[in-house]
PDB file of C-alpha atoms in Angstrom:
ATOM      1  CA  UNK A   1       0.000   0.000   0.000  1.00 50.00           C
ATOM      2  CA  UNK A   2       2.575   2.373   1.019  1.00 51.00           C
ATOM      3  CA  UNK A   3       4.528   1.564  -2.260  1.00 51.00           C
ATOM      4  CA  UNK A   4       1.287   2.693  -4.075  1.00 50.00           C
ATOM      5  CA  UNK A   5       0.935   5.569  -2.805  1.00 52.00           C
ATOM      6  CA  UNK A   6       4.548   6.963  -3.316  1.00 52.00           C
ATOM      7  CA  UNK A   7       4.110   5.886  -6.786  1.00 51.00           C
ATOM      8  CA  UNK A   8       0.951   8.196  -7.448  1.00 54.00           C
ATOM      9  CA  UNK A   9       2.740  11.289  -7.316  1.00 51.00           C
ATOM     10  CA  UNK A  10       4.908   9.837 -10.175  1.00 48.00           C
ATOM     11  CA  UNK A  11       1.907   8.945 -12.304  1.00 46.00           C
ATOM     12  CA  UNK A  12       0.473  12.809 -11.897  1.00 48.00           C
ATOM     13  CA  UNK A  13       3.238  14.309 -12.722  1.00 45.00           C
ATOM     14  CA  UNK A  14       3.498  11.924 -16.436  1.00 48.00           C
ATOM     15  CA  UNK A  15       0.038  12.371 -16.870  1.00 47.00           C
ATOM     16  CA  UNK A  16      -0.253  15.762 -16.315  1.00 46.00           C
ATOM     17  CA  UNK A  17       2.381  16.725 -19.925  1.00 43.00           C
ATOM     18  CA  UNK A  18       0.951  13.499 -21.995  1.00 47.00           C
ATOM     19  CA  UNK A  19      -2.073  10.942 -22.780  1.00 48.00           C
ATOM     20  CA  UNK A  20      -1.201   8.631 -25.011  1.00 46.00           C
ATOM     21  CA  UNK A  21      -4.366   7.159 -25.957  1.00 51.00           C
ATOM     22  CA  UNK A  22      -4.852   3.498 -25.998  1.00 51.00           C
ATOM     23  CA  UNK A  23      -6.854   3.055 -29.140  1.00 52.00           C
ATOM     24  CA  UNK A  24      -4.337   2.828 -31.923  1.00 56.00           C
ATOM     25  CA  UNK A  25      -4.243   0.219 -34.778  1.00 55.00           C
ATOM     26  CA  UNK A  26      -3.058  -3.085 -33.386  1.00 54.00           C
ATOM     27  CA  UNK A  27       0.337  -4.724 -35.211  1.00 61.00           C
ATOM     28  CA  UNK A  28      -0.432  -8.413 -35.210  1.00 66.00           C
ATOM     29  CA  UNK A  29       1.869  -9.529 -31.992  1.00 66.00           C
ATOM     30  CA  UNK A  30      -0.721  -7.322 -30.207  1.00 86.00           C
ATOM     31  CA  UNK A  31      -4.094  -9.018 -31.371  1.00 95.00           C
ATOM     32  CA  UNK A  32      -5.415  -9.392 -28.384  1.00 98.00           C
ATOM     33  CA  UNK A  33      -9.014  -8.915 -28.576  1.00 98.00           C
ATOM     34  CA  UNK A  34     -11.307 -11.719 -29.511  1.00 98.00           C
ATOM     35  CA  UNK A  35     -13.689  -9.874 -31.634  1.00 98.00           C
ATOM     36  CA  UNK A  36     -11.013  -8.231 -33.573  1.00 98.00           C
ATOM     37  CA  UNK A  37      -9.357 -11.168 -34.452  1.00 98.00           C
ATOM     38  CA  UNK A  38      -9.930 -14.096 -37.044  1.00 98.00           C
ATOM     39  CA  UNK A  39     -10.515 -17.354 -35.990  1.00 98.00           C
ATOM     40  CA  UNK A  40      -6.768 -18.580 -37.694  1.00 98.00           C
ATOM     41  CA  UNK A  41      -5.734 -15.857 -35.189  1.00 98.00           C
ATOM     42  CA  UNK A  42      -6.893 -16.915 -32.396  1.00 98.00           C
ATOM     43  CA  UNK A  43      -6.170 -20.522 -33.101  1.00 98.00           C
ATOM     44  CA  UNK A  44      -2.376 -19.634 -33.739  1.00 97.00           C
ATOM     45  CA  UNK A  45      -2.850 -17.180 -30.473  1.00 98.00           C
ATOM     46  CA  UNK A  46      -3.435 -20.343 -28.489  1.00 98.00           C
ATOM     47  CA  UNK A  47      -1.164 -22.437 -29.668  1.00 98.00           C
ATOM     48  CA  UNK A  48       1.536 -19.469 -29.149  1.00 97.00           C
ATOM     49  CA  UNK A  49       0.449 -20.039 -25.531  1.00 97.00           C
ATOM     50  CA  UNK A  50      -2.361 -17.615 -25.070  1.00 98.00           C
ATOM     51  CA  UNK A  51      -4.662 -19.587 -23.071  1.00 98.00           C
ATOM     52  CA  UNK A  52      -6.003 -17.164 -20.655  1.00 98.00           C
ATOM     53  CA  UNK A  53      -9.586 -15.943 -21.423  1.00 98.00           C
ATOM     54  CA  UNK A  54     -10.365 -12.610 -19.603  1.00 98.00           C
ATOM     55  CA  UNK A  55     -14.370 -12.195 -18.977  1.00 98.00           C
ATOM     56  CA  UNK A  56     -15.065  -8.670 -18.393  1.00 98.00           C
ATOM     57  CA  UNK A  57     -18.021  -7.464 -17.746  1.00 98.00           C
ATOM     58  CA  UNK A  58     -19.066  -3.435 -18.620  1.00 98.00           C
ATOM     59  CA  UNK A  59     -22.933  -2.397 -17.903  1.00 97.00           C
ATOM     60  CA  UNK A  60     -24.991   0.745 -19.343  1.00 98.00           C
ATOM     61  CA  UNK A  61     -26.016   2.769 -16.652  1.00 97.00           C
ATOM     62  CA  UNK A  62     -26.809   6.137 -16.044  1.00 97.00           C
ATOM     63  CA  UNK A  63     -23.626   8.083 -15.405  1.00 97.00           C
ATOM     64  CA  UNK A  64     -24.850  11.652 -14.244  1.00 98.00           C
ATOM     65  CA  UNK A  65     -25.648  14.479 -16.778  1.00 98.00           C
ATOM     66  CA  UNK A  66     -21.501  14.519 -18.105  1.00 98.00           C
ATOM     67  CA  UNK A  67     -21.129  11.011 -18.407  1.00 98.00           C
ATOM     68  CA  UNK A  68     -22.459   8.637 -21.263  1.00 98.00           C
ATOM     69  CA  UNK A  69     -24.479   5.634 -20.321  1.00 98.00           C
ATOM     70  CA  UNK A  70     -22.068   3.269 -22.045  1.00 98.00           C
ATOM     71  CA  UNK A  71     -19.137   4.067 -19.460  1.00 98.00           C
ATOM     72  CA  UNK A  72     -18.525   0.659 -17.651  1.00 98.00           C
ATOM     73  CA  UNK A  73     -18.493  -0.755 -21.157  1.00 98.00           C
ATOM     74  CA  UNK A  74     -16.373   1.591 -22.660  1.00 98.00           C
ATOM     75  CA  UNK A  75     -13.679   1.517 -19.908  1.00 98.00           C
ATOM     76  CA  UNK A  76     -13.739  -1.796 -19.734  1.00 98.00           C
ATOM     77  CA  UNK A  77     -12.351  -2.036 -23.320  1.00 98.00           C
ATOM     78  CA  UNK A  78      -9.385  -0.535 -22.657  1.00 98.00           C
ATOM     79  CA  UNK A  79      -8.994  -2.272 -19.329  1.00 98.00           C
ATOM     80  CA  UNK A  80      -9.220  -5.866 -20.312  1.00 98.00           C
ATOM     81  CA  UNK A  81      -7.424  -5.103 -23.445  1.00 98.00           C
ATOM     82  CA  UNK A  82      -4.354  -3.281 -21.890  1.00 98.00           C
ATOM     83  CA  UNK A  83      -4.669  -5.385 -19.229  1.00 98.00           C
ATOM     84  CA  UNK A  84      -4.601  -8.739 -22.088  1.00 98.00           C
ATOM     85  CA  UNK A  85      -1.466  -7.071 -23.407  1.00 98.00           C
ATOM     86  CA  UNK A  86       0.586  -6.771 -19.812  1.00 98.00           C
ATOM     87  CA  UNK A  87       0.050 -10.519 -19.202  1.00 98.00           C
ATOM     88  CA  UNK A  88       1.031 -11.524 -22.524  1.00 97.00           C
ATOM     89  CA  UNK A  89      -0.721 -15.013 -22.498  1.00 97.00           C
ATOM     90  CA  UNK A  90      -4.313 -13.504 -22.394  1.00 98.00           C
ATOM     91  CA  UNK A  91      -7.131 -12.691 -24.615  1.00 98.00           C
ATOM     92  CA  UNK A  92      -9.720 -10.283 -23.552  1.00 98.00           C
ATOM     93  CA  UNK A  93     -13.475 -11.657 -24.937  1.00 98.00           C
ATOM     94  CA  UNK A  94     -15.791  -9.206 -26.047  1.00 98.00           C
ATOM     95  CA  UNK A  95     -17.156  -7.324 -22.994  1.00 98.00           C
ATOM     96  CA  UNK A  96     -20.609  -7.776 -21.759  1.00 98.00           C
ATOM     97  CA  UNK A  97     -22.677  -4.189 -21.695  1.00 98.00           C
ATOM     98  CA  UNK A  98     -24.992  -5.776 -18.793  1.00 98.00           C
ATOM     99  CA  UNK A  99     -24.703  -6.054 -15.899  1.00 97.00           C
ATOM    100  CA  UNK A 100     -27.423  -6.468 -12.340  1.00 97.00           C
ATOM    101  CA  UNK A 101     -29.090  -3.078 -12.127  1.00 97.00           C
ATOM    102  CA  UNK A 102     -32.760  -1.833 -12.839  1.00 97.00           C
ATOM    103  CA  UNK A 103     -33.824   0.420 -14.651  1.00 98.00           C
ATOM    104  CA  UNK A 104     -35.367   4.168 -14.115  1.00 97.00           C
ATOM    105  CA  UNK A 105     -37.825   6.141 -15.659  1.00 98.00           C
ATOM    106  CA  UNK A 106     -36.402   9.510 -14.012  1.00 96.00           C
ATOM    107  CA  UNK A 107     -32.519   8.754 -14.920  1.00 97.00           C
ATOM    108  CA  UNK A 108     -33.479   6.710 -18.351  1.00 98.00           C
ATOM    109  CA  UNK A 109     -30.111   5.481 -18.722  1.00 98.00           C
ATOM    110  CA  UNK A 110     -30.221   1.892 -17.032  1.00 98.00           C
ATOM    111  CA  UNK A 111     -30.668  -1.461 -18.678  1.00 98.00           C
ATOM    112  CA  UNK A 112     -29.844  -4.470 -15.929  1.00 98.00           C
ATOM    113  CA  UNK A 113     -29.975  -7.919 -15.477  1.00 98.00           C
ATOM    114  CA  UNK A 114     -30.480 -10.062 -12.112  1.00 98.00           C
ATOM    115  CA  UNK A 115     -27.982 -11.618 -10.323  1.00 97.00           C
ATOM    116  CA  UNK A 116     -29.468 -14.887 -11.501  1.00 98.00           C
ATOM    117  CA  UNK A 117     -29.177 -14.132 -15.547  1.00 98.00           C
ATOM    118  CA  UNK A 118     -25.713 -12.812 -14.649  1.00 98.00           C
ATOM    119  CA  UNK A 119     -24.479 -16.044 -13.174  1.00 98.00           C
ATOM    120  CA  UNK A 120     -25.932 -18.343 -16.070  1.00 98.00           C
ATOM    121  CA  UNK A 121     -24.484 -15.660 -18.903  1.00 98.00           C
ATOM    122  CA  UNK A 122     -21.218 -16.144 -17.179  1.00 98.00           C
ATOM    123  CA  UNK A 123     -21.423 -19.783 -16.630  1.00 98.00           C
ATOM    124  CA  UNK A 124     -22.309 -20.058 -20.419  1.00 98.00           C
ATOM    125  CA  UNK A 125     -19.304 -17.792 -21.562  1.00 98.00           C
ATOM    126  CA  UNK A 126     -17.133 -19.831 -19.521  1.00 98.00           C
ATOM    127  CA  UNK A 127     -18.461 -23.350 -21.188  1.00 98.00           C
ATOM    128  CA  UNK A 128     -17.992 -21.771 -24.335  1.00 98.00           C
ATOM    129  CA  UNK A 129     -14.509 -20.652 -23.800  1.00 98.00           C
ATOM    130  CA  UNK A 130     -13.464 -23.698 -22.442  1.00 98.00           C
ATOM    131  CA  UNK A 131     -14.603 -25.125 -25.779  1.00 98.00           C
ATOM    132  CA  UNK A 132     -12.649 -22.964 -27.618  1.00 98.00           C
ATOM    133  CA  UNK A 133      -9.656 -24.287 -26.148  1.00 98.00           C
ATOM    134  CA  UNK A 134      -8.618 -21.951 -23.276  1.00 98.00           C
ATOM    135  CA  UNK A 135      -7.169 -23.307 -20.220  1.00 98.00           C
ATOM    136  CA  UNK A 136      -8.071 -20.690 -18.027  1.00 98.00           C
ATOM    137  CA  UNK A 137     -10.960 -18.099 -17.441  1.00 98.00           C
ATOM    138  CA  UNK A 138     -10.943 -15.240 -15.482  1.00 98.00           C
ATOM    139  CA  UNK A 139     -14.073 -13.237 -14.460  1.00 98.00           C
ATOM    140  CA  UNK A 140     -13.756  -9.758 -13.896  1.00 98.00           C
ATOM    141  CA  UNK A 141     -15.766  -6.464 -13.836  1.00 96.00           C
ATOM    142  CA  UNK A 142     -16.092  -3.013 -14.066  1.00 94.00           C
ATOM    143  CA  UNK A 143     -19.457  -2.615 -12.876  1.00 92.00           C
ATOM    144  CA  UNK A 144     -20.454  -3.132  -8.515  1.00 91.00           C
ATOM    145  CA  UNK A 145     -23.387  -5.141  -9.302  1.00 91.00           C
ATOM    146  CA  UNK A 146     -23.219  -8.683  -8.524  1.00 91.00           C
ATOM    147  CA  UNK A 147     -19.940  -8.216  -6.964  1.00 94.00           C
ATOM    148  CA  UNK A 148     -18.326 -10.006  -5.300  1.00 95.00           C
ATOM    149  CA  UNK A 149     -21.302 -12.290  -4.883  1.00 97.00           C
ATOM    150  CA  UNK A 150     -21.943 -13.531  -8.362  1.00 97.00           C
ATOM    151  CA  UNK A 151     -18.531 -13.302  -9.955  1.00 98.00           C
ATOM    152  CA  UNK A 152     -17.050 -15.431  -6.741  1.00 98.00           C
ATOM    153  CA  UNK A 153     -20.124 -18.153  -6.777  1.00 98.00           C
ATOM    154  CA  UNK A 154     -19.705 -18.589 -11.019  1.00 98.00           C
ATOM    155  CA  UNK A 155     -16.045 -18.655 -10.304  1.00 98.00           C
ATOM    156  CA  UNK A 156     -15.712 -21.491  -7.861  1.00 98.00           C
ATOM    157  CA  UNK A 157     -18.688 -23.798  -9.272  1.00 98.00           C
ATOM    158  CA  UNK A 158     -17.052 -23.807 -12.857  1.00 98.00           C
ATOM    159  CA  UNK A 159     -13.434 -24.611 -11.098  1.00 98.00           C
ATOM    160  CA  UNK A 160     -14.621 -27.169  -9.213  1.00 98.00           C
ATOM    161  CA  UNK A 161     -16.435 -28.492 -12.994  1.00 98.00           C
ATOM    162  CA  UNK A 162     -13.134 -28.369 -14.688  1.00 98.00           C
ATOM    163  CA  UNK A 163     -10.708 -28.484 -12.529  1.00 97.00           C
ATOM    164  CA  UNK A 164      -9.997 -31.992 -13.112  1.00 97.00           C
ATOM    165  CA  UNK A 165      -9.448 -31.512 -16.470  1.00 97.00           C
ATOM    166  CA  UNK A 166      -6.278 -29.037 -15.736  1.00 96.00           C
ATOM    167  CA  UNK A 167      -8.394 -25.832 -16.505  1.00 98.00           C
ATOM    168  CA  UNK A 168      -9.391 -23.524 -13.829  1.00 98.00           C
ATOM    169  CA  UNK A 169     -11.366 -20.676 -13.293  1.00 98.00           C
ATOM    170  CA  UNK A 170     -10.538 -17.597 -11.144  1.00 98.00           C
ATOM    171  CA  UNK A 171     -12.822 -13.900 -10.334  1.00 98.00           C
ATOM    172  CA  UNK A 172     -10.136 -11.735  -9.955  1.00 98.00           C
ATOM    173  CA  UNK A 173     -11.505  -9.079  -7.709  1.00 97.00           C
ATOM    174  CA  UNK A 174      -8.911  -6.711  -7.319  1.00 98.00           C
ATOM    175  CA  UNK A 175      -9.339  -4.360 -10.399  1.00 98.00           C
ATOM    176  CA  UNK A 176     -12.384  -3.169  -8.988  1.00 96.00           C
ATOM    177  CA  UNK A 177     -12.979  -3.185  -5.102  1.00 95.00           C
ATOM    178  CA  UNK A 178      -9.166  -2.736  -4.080  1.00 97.00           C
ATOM    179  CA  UNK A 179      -8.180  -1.021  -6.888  1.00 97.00           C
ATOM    180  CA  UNK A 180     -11.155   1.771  -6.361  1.00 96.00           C
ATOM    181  CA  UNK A 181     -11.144   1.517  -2.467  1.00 96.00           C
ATOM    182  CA  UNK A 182      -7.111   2.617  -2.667  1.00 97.00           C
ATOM    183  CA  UNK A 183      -7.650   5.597  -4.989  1.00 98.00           C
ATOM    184  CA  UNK A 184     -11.169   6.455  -3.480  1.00 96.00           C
ATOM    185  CA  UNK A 185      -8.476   6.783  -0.226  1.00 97.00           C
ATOM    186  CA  UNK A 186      -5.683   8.838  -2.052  1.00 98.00           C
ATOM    187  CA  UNK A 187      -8.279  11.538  -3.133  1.00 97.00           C
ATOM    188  CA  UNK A 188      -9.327  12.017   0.300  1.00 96.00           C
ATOM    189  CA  UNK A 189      -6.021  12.177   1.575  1.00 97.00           C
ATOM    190  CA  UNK A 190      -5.048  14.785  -0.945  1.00 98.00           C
ATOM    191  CA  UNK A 191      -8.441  16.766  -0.604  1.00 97.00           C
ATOM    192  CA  UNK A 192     -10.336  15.636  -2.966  1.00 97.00           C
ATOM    193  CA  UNK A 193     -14.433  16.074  -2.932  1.00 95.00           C
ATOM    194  CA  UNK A 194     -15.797  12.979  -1.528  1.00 92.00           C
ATOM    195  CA  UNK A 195     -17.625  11.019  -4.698  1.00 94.00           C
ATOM    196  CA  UNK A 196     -18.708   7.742  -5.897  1.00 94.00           C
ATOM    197  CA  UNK A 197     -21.078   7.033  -8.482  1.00 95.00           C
ATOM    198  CA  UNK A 198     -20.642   9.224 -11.412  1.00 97.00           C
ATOM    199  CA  UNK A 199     -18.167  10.755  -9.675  1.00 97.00           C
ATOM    200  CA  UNK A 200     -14.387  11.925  -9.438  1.00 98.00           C
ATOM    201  CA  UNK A 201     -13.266   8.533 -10.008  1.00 97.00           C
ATOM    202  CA  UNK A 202     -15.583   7.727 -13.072  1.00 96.00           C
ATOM    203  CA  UNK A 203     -15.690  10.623 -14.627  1.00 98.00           C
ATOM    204  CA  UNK A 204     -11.519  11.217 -14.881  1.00 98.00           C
ATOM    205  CA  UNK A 205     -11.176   8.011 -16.388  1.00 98.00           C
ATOM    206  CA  UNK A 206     -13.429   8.439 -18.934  1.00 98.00           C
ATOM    207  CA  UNK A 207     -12.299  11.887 -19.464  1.00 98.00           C
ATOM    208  CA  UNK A 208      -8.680  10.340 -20.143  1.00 98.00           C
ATOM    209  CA  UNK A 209      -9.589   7.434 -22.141  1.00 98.00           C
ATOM    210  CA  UNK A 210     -12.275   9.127 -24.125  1.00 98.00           C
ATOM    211  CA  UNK A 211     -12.300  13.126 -23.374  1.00 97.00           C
ATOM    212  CA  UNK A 212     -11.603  13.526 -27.178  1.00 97.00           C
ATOM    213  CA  UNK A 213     -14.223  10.761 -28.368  1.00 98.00           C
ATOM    214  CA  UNK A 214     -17.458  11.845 -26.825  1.00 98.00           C
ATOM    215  CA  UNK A 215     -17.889   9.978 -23.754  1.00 98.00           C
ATOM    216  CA  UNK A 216     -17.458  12.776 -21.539  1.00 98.00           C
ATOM    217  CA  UNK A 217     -19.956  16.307 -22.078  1.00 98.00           C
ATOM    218  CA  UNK A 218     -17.067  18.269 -20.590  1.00 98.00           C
ATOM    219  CA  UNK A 219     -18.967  21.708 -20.384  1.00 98.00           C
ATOM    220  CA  UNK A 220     -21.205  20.165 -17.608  1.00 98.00           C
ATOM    221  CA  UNK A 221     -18.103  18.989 -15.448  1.00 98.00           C
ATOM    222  CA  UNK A 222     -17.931  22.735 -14.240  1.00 98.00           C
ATOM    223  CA  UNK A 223     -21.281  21.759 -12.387  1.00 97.00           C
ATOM    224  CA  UNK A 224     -21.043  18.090 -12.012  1.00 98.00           C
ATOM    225  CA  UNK A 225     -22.469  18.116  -8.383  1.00 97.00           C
ATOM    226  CA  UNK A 226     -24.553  15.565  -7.174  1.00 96.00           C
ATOM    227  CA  UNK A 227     -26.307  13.946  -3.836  1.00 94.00           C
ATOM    228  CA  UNK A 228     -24.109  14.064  -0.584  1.00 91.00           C
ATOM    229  CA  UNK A 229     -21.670  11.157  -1.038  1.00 86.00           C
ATOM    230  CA  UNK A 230     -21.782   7.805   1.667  1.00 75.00           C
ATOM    231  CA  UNK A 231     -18.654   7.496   3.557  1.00 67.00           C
ATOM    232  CA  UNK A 232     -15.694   6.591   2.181  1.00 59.00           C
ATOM    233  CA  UNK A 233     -15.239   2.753   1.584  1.00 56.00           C
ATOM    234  CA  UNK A 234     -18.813   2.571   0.736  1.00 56.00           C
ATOM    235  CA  UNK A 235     -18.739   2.724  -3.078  1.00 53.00           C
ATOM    236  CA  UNK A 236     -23.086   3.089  -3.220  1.00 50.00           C
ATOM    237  CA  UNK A 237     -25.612   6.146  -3.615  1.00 47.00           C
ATOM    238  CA  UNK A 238     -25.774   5.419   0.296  1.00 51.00           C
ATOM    239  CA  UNK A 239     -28.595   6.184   2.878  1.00 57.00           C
ATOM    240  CA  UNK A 240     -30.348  10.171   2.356  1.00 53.00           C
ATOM    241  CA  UNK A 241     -29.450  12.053   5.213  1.00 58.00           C
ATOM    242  CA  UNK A 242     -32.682  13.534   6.832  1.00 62.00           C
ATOM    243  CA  UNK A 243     -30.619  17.000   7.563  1.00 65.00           C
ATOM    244  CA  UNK A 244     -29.333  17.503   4.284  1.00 63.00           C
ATOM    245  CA  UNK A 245     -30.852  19.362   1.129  1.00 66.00           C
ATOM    246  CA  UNK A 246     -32.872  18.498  -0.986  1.00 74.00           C
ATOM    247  CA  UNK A 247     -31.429  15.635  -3.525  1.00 81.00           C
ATOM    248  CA  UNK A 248     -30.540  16.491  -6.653  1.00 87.00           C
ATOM    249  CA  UNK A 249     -31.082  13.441  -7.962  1.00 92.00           C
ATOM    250  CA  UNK A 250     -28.932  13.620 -11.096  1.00 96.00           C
ATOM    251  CA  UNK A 251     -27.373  10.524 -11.328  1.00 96.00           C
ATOM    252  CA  UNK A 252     -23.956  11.387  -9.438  1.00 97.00           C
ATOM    253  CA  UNK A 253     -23.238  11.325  -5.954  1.00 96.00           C
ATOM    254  CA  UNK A 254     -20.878  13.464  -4.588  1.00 96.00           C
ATOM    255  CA  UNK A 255     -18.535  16.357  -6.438  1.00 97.00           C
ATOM    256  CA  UNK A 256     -16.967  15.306  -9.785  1.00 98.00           C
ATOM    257  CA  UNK A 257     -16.262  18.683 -10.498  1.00 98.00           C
ATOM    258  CA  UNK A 258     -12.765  18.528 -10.118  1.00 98.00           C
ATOM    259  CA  UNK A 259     -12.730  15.480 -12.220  1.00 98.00           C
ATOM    260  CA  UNK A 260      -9.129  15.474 -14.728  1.00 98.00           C
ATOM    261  CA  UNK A 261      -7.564  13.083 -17.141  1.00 98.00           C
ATOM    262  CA  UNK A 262      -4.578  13.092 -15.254  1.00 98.00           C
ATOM    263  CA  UNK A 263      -6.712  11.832 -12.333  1.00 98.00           C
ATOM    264  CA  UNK A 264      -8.516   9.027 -14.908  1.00 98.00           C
ATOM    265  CA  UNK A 265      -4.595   8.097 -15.870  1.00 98.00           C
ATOM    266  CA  UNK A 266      -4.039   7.255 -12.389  1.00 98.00           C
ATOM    267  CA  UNK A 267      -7.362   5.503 -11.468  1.00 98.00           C
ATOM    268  CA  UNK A 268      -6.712   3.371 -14.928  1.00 98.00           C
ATOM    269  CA  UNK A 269      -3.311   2.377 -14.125  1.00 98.00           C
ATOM    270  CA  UNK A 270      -3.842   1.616 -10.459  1.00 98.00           C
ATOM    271  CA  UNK A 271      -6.497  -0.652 -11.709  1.00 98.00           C
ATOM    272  CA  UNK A 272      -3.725  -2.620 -14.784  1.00 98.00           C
ATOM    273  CA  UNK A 273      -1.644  -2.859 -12.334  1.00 98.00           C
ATOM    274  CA  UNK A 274      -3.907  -4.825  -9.546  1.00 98.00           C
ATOM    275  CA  UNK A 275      -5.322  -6.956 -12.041  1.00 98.00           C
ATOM    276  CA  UNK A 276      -2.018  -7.611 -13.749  1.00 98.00           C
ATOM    277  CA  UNK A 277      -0.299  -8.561 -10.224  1.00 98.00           C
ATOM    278  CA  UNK A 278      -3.510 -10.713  -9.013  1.00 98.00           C
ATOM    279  CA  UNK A 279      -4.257 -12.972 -12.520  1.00 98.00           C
ATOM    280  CA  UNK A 280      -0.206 -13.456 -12.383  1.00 98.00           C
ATOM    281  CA  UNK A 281      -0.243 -14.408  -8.973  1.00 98.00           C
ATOM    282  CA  UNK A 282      -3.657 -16.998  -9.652  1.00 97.00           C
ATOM    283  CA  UNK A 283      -1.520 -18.857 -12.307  1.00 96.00           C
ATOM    284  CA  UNK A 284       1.673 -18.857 -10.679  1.00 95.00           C
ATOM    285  CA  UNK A 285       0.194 -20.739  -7.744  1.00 89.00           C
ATOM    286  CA  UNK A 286      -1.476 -22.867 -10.259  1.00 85.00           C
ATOM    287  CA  UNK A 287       2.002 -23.815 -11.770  1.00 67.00           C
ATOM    288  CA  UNK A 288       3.508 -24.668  -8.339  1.00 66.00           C
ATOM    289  CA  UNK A 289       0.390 -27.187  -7.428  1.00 64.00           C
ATOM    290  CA  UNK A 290       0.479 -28.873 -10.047  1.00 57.00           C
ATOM    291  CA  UNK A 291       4.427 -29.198  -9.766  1.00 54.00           C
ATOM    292  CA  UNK A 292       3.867 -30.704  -6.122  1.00 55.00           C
ATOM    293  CA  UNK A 293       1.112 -33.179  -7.555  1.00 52.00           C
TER     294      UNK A 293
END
């Protein structure tokens, strides 16, 4: 943790002269998106060794007036993919826009699933990539619902179906709850409005991996203010306070108005780098069981 946070400083100041965008034409060595390949591709990709399937899941939910609905989604793109491309033995499958939620006729901007449909879409995906001839599938997500719940009960059901095959399946948690919960803690420290949903957190990233592609309305950041925000470590719209004014009921919670790229850059990174560490560290202690077996 302490390492982390002496490292953020470092990331602000490199984000704050440059943003290299992630979306650039892919040479072939760096195919590693399942839609965007062919299927000799992804044959030849798994033959190379690229047996890891990553199983991200986005969501389209309302993001606040400044935010498009298609956020989760659209960060999880990048994630998985960049994410994919530090492992170097992965391939990220398409991402899936839905996620648990409901939907709202005052903040139109939701489209959920339950729990339940979650767990079989996931169990499905899973089957299927198993079929394709991955060895390993890791579920992962960008959105809070049906976390850590679903992910963890999908995860340890379809191990225990194929472990005995020599394939495993893994939820790897840590891009989302750690990751967020760290850097939710770092912009408190450092004075940051408190914020969740819709928030500093969301709204930076977006504005750094897609400030110049639409996804943020950046003329409504100046006034991105929303409910009172829950506590920190309580990533939720939270409980109304009976003393405070009236809601606004916009769709954020808290103050995103001092949302940045160079902020996003940091919150995107911190969240590579936990997913990176924690997939690694599931298939390294795979390696070593099997070597005692």
């Amino acid at each position: 943790m302490h390492r982390l946070f002496a490292t953020i400083p470092v990331l602000m100041l490199s984000a704050a002269t440059a943003f290299a965008q992630p979306s650039k034409p892919a040479a072939k060595k760096d195919l590693v998106e399942f839609e965007m390949m062919t299927w000799p591709e992804v044959k030849a990709a798994l033959a190379a060794g690229k047996t890891t399937a990553l199983v991200y899941t986005g969501g389209t939910e309302q993001r606040g007036p400044q935010n498009v609905n298609g956020g989760h989604t659209l960060m999880g793109r990048e994630i998985v993919r960049t994410i994919a491309l530090r492992l170097g033995n992965a391939i990220a499958m398409p991402v899936l826009p839905y996620t648990p939620n409901n939907a709202s006729a005052d903040l139109p901007g939701t489209i959920g699933l339950t729990p339940e449909i979650l767990a079989t879409i996931l169990e499905r995906i899973t089957e299927q990539t198993m079929a394709t001839g991955f060895k390993n599938v890791i579920v992962m997500g960008d959105h809070g619902g049906g976390q850590p719940a679903t992910y963890a009960e999908v995860a340890k059901k379809m191990d225990a179906k194929y472990a005995p095959e020599g394939k495993h399946v893994y939820f790897c948690d840590e891009v989302y709850a750690k990751a967020q919960g760290d850097f939710d803690k770092w912009l408190t420290d450092h004075g940051y409005p408190s914020s969740s949903h819709a928030g500093i957190p969301d709204t930076s990233t977006m504005l750094y991996l897609g400030g110049d592609k639409g996804w943020v309305r950046k003329e409504l950041i100046a006034t991105a203010e929303g409910d009172p925000a829950p506590p920190r470590g309580t990533r939720g719209r939270g409980q109304p306070d009976p003393n405070a004014p009236p809601r606004k009921n916009n769709g954020i919670t808290g103050d995103a108005r001092k949302s940045t790229a160079a902020l996003g850059k940091m919150a995107f990174d911190i969240k590579i780098d936990y997913a990176v560490k924690q997939i690694q560290g599931f298939l390294a202690n795979q390696t070593k069981t099997t070597a005692q077996q």
